[in-house]
Short mmCIF file of C-alpha atoms in Angstrom, two decimals:
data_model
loop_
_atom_site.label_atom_id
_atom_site.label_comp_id
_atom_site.label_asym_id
_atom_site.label_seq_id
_atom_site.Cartn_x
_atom_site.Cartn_y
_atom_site.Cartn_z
CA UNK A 14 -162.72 54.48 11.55
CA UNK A 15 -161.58 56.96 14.19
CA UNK A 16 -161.87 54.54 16.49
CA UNK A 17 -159.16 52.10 14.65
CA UNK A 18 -157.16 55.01 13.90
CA UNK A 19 -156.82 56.01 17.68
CA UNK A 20 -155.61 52.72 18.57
CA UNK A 21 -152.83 52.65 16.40
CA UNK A 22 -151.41 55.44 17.61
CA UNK A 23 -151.59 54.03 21.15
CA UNK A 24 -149.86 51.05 19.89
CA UNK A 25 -146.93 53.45 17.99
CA UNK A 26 -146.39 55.35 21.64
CA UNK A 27 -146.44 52.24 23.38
CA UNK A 28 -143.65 50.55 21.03
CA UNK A 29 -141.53 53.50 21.22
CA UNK A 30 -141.33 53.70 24.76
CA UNK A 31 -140.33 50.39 25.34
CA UNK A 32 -137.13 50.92 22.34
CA UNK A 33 -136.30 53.60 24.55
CA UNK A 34 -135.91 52.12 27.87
CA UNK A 35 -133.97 48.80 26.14
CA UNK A 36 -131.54 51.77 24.76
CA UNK A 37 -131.47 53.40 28.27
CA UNK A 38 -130.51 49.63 29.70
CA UNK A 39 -127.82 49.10 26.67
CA UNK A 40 -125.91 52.49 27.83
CA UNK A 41 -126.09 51.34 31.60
CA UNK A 42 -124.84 48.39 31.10
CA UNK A 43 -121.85 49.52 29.01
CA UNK A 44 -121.28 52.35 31.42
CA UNK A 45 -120.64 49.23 33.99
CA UNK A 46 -118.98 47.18 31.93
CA UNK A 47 -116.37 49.97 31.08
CA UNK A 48 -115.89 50.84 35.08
CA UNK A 49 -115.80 47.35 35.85
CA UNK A 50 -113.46 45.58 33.25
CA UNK A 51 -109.46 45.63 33.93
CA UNK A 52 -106.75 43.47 32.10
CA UNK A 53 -105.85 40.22 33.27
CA UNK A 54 -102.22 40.22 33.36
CA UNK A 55 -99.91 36.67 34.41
CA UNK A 56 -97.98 37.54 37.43
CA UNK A 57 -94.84 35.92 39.28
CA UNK A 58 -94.64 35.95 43.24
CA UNK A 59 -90.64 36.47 44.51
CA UNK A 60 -89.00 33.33 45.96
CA UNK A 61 -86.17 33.53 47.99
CA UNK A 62 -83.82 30.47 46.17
CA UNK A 63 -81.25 28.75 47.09
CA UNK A 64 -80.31 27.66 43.59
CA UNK A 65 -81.58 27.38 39.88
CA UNK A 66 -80.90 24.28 37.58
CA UNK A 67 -79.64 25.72 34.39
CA UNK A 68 -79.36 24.15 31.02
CA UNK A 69 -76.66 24.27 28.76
CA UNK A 70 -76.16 22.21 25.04
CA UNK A 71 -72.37 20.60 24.37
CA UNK A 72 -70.67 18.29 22.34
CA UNK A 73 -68.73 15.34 23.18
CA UNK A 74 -65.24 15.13 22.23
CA UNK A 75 -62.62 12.19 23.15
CA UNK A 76 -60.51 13.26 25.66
CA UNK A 77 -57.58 11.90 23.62
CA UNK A 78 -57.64 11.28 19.97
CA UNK A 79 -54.12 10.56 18.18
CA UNK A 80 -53.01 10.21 14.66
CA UNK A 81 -50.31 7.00 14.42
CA UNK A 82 -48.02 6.78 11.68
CA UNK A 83 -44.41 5.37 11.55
CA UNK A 84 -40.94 7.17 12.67
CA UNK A 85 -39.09 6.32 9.42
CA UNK A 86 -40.13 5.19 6.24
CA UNK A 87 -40.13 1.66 4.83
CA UNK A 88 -43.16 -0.95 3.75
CA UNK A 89 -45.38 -1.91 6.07
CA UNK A 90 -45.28 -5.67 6.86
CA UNK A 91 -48.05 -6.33 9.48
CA UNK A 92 -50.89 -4.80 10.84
CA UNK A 93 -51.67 -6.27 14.06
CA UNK A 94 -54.61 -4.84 15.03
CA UNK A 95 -58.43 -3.74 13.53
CA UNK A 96 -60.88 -1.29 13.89
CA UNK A 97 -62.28 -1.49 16.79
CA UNK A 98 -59.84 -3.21 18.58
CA UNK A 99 -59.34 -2.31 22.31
CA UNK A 100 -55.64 -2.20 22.64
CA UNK A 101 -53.30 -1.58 25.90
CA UNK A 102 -50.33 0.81 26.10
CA UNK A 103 -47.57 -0.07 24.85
CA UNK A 104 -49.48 -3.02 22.79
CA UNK A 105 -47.99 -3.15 19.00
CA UNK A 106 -49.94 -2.21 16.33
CA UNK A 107 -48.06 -2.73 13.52
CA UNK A 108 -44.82 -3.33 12.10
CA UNK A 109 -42.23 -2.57 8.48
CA UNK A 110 -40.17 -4.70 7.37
CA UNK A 111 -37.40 -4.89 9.53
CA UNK A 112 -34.38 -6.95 8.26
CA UNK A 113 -31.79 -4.62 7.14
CA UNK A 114 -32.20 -2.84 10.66
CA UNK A 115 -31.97 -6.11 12.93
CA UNK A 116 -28.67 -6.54 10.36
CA UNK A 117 -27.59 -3.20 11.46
CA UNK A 118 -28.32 -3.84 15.18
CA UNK A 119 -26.43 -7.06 14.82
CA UNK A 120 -23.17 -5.72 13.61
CA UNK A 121 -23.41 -2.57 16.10
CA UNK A 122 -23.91 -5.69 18.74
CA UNK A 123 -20.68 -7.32 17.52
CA UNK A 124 -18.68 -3.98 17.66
CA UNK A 125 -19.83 -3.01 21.08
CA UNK A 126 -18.81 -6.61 22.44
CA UNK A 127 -15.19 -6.25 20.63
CA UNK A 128 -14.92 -2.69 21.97
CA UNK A 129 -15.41 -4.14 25.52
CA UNK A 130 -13.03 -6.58 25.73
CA UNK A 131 -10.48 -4.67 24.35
CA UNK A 132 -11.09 -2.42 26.80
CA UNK A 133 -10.97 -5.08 29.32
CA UNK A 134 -7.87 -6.18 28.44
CA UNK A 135 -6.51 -2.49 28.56
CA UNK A 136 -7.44 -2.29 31.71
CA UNK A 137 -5.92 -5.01 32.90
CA UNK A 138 -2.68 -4.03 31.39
CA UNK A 139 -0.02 -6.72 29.86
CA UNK A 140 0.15 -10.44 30.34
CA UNK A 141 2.87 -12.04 32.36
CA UNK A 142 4.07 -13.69 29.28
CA UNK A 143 4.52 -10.09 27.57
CA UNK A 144 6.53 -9.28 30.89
CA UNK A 145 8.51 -12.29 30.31
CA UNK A 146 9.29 -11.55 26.78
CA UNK A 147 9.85 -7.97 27.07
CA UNK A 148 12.37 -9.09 29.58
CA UNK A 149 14.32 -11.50 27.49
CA UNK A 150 14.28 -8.83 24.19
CA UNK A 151 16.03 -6.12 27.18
CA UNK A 152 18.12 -8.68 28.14
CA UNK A 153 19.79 -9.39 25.03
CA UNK A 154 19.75 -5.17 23.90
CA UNK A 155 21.84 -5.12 27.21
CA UNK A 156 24.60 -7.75 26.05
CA UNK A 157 24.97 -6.43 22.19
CA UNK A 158 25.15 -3.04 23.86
CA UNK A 159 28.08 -4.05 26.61
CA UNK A 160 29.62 -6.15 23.03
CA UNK A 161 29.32 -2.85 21.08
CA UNK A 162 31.08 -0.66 23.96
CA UNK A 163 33.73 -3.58 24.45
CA UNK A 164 34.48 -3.76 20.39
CA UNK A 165 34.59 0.35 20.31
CA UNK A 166 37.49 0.35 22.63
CA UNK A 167 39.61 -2.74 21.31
CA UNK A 168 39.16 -0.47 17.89
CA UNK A 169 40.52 2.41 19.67
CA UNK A 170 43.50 0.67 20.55
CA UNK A 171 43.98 -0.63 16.90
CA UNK A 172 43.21 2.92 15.94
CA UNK A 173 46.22 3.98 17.42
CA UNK A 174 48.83 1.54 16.81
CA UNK A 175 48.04 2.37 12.94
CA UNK A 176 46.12 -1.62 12.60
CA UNK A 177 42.67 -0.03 11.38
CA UNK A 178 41.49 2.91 9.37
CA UNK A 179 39.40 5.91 11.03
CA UNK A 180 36.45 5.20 8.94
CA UNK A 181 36.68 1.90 10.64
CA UNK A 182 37.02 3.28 13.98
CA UNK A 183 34.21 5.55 13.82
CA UNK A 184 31.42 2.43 12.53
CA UNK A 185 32.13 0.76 15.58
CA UNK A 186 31.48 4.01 17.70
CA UNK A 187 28.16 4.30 15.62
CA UNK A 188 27.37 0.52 16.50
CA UNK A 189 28.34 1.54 20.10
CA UNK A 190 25.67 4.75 20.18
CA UNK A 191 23.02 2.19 18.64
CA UNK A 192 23.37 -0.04 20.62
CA UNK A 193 23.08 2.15 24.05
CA UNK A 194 19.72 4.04 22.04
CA UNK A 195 18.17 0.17 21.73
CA UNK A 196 18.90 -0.39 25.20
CA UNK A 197 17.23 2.51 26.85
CA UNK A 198 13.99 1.51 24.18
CA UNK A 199 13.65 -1.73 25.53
CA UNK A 200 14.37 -0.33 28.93
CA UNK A 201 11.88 2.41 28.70
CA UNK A 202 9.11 -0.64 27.44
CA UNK A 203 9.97 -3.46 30.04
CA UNK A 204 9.76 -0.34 32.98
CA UNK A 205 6.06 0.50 31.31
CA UNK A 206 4.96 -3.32 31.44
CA UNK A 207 6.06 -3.48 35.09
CA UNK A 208 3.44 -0.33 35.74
CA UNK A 209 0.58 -2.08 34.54
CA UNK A 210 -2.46 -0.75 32.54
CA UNK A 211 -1.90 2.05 30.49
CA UNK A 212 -3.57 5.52 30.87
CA UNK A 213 -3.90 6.02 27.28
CA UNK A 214 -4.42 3.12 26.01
CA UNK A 215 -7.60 3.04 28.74
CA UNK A 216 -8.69 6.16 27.75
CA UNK A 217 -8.69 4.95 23.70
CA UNK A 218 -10.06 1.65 24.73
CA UNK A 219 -13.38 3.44 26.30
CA UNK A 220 -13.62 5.96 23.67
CA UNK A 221 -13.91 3.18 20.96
CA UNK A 222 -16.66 1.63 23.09
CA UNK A 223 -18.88 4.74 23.43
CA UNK A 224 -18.29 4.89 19.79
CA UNK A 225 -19.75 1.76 19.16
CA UNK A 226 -21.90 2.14 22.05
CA UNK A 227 -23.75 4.84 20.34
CA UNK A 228 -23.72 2.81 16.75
CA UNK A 229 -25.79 0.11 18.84
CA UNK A 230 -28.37 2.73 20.01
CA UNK A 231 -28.92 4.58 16.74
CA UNK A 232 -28.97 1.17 15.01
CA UNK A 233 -32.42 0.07 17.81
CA UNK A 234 -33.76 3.28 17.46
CA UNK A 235 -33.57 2.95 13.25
CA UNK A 236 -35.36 -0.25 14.17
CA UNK A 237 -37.93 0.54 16.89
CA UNK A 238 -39.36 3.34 13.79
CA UNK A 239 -40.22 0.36 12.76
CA UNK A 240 -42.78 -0.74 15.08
CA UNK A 241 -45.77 1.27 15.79
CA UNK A 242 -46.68 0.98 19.47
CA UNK A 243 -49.60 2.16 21.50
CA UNK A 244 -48.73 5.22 23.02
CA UNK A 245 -51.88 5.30 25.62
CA UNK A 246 -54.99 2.71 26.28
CA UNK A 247 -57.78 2.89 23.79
CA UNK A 248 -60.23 2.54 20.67
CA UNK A 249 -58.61 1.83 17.04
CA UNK A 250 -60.94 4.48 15.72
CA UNK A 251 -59.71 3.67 11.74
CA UNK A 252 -56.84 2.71 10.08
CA UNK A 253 -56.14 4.41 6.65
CA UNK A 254 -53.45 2.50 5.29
CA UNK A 255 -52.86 -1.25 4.53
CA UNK A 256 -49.67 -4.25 4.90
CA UNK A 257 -46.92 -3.88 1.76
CA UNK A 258 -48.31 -0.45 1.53
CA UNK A 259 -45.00 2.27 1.24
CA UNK A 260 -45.28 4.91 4.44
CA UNK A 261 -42.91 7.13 6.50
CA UNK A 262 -42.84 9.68 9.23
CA UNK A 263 -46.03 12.36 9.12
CA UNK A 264 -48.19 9.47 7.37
CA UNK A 265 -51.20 8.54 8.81
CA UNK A 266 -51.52 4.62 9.48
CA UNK A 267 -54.30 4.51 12.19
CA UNK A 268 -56.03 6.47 14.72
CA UNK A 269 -55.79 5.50 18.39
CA UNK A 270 -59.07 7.26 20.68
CA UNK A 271 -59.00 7.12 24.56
CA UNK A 272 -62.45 6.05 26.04
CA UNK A 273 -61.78 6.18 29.00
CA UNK A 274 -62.86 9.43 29.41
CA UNK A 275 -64.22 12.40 27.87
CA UNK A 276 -64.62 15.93 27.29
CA UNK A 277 -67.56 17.76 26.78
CA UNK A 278 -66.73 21.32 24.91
CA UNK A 279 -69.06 23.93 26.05
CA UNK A 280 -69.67 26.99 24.54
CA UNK A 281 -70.44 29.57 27.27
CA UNK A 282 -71.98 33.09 27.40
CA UNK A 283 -70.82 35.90 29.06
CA UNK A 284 -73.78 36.39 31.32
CA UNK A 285 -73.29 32.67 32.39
CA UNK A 286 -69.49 32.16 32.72
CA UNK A 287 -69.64 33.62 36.22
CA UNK A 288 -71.69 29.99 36.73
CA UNK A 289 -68.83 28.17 35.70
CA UNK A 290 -65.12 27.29 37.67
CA UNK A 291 -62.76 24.41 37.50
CA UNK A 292 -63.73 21.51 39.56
CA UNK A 293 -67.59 22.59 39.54
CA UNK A 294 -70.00 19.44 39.42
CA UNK A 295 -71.98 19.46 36.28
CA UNK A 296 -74.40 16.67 35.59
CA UNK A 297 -74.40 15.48 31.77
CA UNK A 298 -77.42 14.25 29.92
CA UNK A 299 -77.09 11.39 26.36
CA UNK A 300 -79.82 11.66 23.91
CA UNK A 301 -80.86 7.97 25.17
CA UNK A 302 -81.82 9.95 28.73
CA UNK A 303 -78.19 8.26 30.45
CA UNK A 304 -76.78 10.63 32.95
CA UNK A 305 -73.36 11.13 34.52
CA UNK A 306 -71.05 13.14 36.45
CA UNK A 307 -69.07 15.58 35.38
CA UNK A 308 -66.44 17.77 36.66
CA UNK A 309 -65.46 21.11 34.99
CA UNK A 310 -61.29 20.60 34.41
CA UNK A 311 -60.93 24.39 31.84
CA UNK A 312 -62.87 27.96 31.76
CA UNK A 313 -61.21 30.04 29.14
CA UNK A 314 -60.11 33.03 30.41
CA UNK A 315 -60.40 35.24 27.95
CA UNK A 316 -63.63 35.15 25.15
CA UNK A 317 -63.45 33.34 21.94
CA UNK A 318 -63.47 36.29 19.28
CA UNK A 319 -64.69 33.97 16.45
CA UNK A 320 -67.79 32.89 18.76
CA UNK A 321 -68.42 35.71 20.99
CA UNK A 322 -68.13 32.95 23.90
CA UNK A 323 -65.86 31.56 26.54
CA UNK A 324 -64.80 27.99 25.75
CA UNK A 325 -65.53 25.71 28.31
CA UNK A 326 -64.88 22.13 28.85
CA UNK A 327 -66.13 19.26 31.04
CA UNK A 328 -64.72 16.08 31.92
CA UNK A 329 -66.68 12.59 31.95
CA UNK A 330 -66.09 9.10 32.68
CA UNK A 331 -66.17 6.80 29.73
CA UNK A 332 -67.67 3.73 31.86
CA UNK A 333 -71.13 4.05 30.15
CA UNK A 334 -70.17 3.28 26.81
CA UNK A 335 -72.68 5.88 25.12
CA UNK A 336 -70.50 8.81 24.54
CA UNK A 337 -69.27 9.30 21.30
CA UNK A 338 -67.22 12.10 19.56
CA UNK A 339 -68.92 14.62 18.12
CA UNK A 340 -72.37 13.92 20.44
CA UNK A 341 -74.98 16.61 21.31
CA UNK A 342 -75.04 16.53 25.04
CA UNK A 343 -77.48 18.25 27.55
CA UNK A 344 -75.41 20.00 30.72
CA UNK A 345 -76.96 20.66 33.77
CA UNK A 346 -75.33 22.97 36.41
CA UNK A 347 -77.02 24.93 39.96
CA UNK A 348 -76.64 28.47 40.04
CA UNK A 349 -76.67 30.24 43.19
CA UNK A 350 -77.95 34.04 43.38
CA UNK A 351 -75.30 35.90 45.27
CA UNK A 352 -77.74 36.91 48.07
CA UNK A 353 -80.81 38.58 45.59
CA UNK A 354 -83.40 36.91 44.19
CA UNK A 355 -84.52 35.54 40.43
CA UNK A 356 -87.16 37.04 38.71
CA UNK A 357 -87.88 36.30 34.93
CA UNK A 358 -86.18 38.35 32.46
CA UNK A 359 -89.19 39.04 30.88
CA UNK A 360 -90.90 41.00 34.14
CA UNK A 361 -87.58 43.37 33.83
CA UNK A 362 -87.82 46.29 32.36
CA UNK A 363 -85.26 49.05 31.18
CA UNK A 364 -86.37 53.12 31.84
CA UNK A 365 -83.40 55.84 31.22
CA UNK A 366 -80.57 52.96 31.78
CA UNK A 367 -82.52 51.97 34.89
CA UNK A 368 -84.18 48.65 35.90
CA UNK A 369 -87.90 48.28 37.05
CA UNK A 370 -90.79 45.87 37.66
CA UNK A 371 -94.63 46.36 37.56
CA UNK A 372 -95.46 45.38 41.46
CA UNK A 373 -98.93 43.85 41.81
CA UNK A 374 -100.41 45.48 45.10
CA UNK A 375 -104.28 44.90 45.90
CA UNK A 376 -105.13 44.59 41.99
CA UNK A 377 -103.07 47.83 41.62
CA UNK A 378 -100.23 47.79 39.36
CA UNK A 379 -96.44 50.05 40.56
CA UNK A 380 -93.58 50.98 38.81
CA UNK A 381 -90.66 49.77 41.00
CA UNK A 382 -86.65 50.67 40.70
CA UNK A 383 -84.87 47.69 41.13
CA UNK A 384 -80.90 47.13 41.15
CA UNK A 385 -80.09 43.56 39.11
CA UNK A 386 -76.95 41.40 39.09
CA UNK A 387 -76.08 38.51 36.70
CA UNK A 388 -78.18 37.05 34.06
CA UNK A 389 -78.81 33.45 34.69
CA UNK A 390 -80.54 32.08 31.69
CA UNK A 391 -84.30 33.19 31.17
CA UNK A 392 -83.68 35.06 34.77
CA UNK A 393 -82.43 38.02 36.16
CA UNK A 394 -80.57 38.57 39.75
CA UNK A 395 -82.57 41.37 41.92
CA UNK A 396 -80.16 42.74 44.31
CA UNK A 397 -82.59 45.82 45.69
CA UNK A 398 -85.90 46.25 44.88
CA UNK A 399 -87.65 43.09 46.04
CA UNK A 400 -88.56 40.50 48.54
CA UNK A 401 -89.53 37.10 49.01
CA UNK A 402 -93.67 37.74 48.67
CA UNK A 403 -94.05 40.32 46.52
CA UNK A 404 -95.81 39.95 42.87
CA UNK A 405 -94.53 41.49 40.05
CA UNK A 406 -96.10 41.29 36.49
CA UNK A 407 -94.46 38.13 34.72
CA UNK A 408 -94.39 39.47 31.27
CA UNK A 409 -95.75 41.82 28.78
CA UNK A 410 -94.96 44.56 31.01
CA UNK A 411 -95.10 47.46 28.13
CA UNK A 412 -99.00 46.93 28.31
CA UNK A 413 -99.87 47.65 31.80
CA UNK A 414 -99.25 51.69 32.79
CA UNK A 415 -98.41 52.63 36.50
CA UNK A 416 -101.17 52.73 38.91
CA UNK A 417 -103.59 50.59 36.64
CA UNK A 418 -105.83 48.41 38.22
CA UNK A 419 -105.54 44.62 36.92
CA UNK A 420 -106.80 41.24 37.51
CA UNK A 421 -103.85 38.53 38.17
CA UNK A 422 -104.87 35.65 35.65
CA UNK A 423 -106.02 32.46 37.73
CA UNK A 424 -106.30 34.15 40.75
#
């Protein structure tokens, strides 16, 4: 019995020395693990960059889009065209009803051609046969004035040998002075013949054809309102009215788009409109993957209070045939760091209104001051601070102190 009893209290001491040297191991080995582990942390090694491909969304709007609609009011007779149609400047698209203004220009036609010729005529001043005439009618004003004068002195000789009354005497002197008054008239008119064309009766003559001259033009003008007419190359986008339909001035009868080319409207941030300058190359992406050229043709130079953003726009061919208005377009431009170099934004840090990165230096994590420019995108401009080689922490900054040891993830 003793026997059995002593060699379970061997066993006991036995078991509880071996539970104490697996606790003894368990503390060592957390003891190293605590000395030995150190936070992985994703890190980004400086690049000295000629330029950065940005991104930028925008949508597609027609370069020029136009509402038609007539210049006077009236029914609409024809429509020459559809939607869709691909039309040419100039090209007529539709038409009112236009008889009582061709009657108009008609008339005005027939007034300016009367108008000329009588100005021709004034200008060319009196026939030979008016000469002719006005010569005989002076002619005989000449011999009833010499028969006048000759019968008022054969009365004054009557007069006085008591053979006629005074009354009598004194008609024939009033026949004399008419006579000599009809005279000089037809004097006065022969002598103006003989000069040729006269002043004023040019002068009237040309006013009554600017008169009509200007009838004629308002009279076309009534009836080109009349026809609407391409004003540029392009798309019939719609047409919102029909023919023997009533429309006037201000009503829309069809929209005219320019394909040609196109604009894409940007919509720009402050930190990126330093990226941006008229005649910059930008390349433009379709949803279907096509890709152009584009040239920037407006920055706004002042910020878009409704947006908080500087309207931009970009100008494309049309030769693809994919744009259309109101697209979502991708826009691709190169940004050049003014002599620094791009980090990401998110291994930037702000301390007291300062700037500063967490440099990786054998494992060892520093707190470095570093002077930034412009924001391009997800990446900031690092004027002072860094060089081409040097590691920083990538992101999550806030969790690594200064001097920490770390382990750079993949490394």
């Amino acid at each position: 019995m003793k026997k059995w009893i002593g060699l379970s209290l061997a066993a006991l001491l036995i078991a509880g020395c071996e539970k104490l040297e697996e606790s003894v191991e368990s503390l060592k080995r957390l003891e190293e693990e605590g000395v030995i582990k150190v936070k992985t942390v994703k890190a980004y090694t400086v690049e000295q960059q000629d330029g950065l491909t940005q991104e930028i969304a925008g949508v597609v709007a027609p370069l020029k889009e136009l509402p038609l609609s007539f210049g006077r009011s009236g029914r609409i007779a024809t429509i020459f065209v559809k939607k869709g149609s691909v039309v040419k400047q100039g090209e007529t698209l539709a038409a009112l009803d236009t008889s009582v203004w061709q009657q108009e220009v008609n008339a005005a036609q027939g007034q300016v051609a009367s108008a000329a010729i009588r100005r021709a005529k004034a200008l060319q001043g009196p026939a030979q046969h008016e000469v002719e005439a006005q010569k005989i009618q002076l002619e005989k004003a000449r011999q009833t004035a010499a028969q006048a004068a000759e019968e008022h002195a054969r009365g004054k000789l009557l007069y006085a040998n008591g053979a006629i009354s005074k009354d009598e005497l004194d008609s024939l002197a009033l026949r004399e002075r008419q006579a000599k008054l009809d005279l000089e008239e037809q004097q006065i008119r022969y002598d103006n013949l003989l000069k040729g064309a006269d002043k004023l009766d040019v002068e009237a003559a040309n006013a009554e054809v600017q008169q009509a001259s200007v009838q004629l033009m308002r009279a076309r003008q009534e009836a080109a309102d009349a026809v609407l007419k391409a004003p540029f190359a392009g798309v019939v986008a719609s047409i919102s009215q029909a023919e023997s339909e009533q429309t006037g001035p201000g009503s829309e009868v069809m929209r005219l788009v320019d394909t040609s080319r196109w604009l894409v409207k940007l919509q720009v941030t402050g930190e990126q409109i330093g990226s941006f300058a008229v005649g910059k190359t930008v390349t433009v992406q379709a949803p279907d993957g096509t890709e152009t050229e584009g040239t920037v043709s407006f920055v706004a130079p002042v910020i878009d209070s409704g947006t908080g953003t500087y309207p931009v726009e970009v100008t494309i061919s049309g030769q693809e045939r994919v744009w259309k208005g109101g697209m979502t377009v991708t826009c691709r431009y190169q940004v050049k760091p003014n002599g620094g170099v791009l980090v990401p934004a998110s291994g930037v840090g702000i301390s007291e209104e300062s700037y500063y990165v967490m440099a990786i230096k054998d494992n060892t994590v520093k707190k470095t001051p570093v002077k930034v420019g412009n924001v391009y995108g997800p990446y900031y401009e690092v004027l002072e601070g860094l060089e081409p080689g040097d590691q920083i922490v990538s992101s999550g900054i806030s969790y690594v102190a200064d001097g920490e040891v770390v382990k750079v993830a993949d490394e």
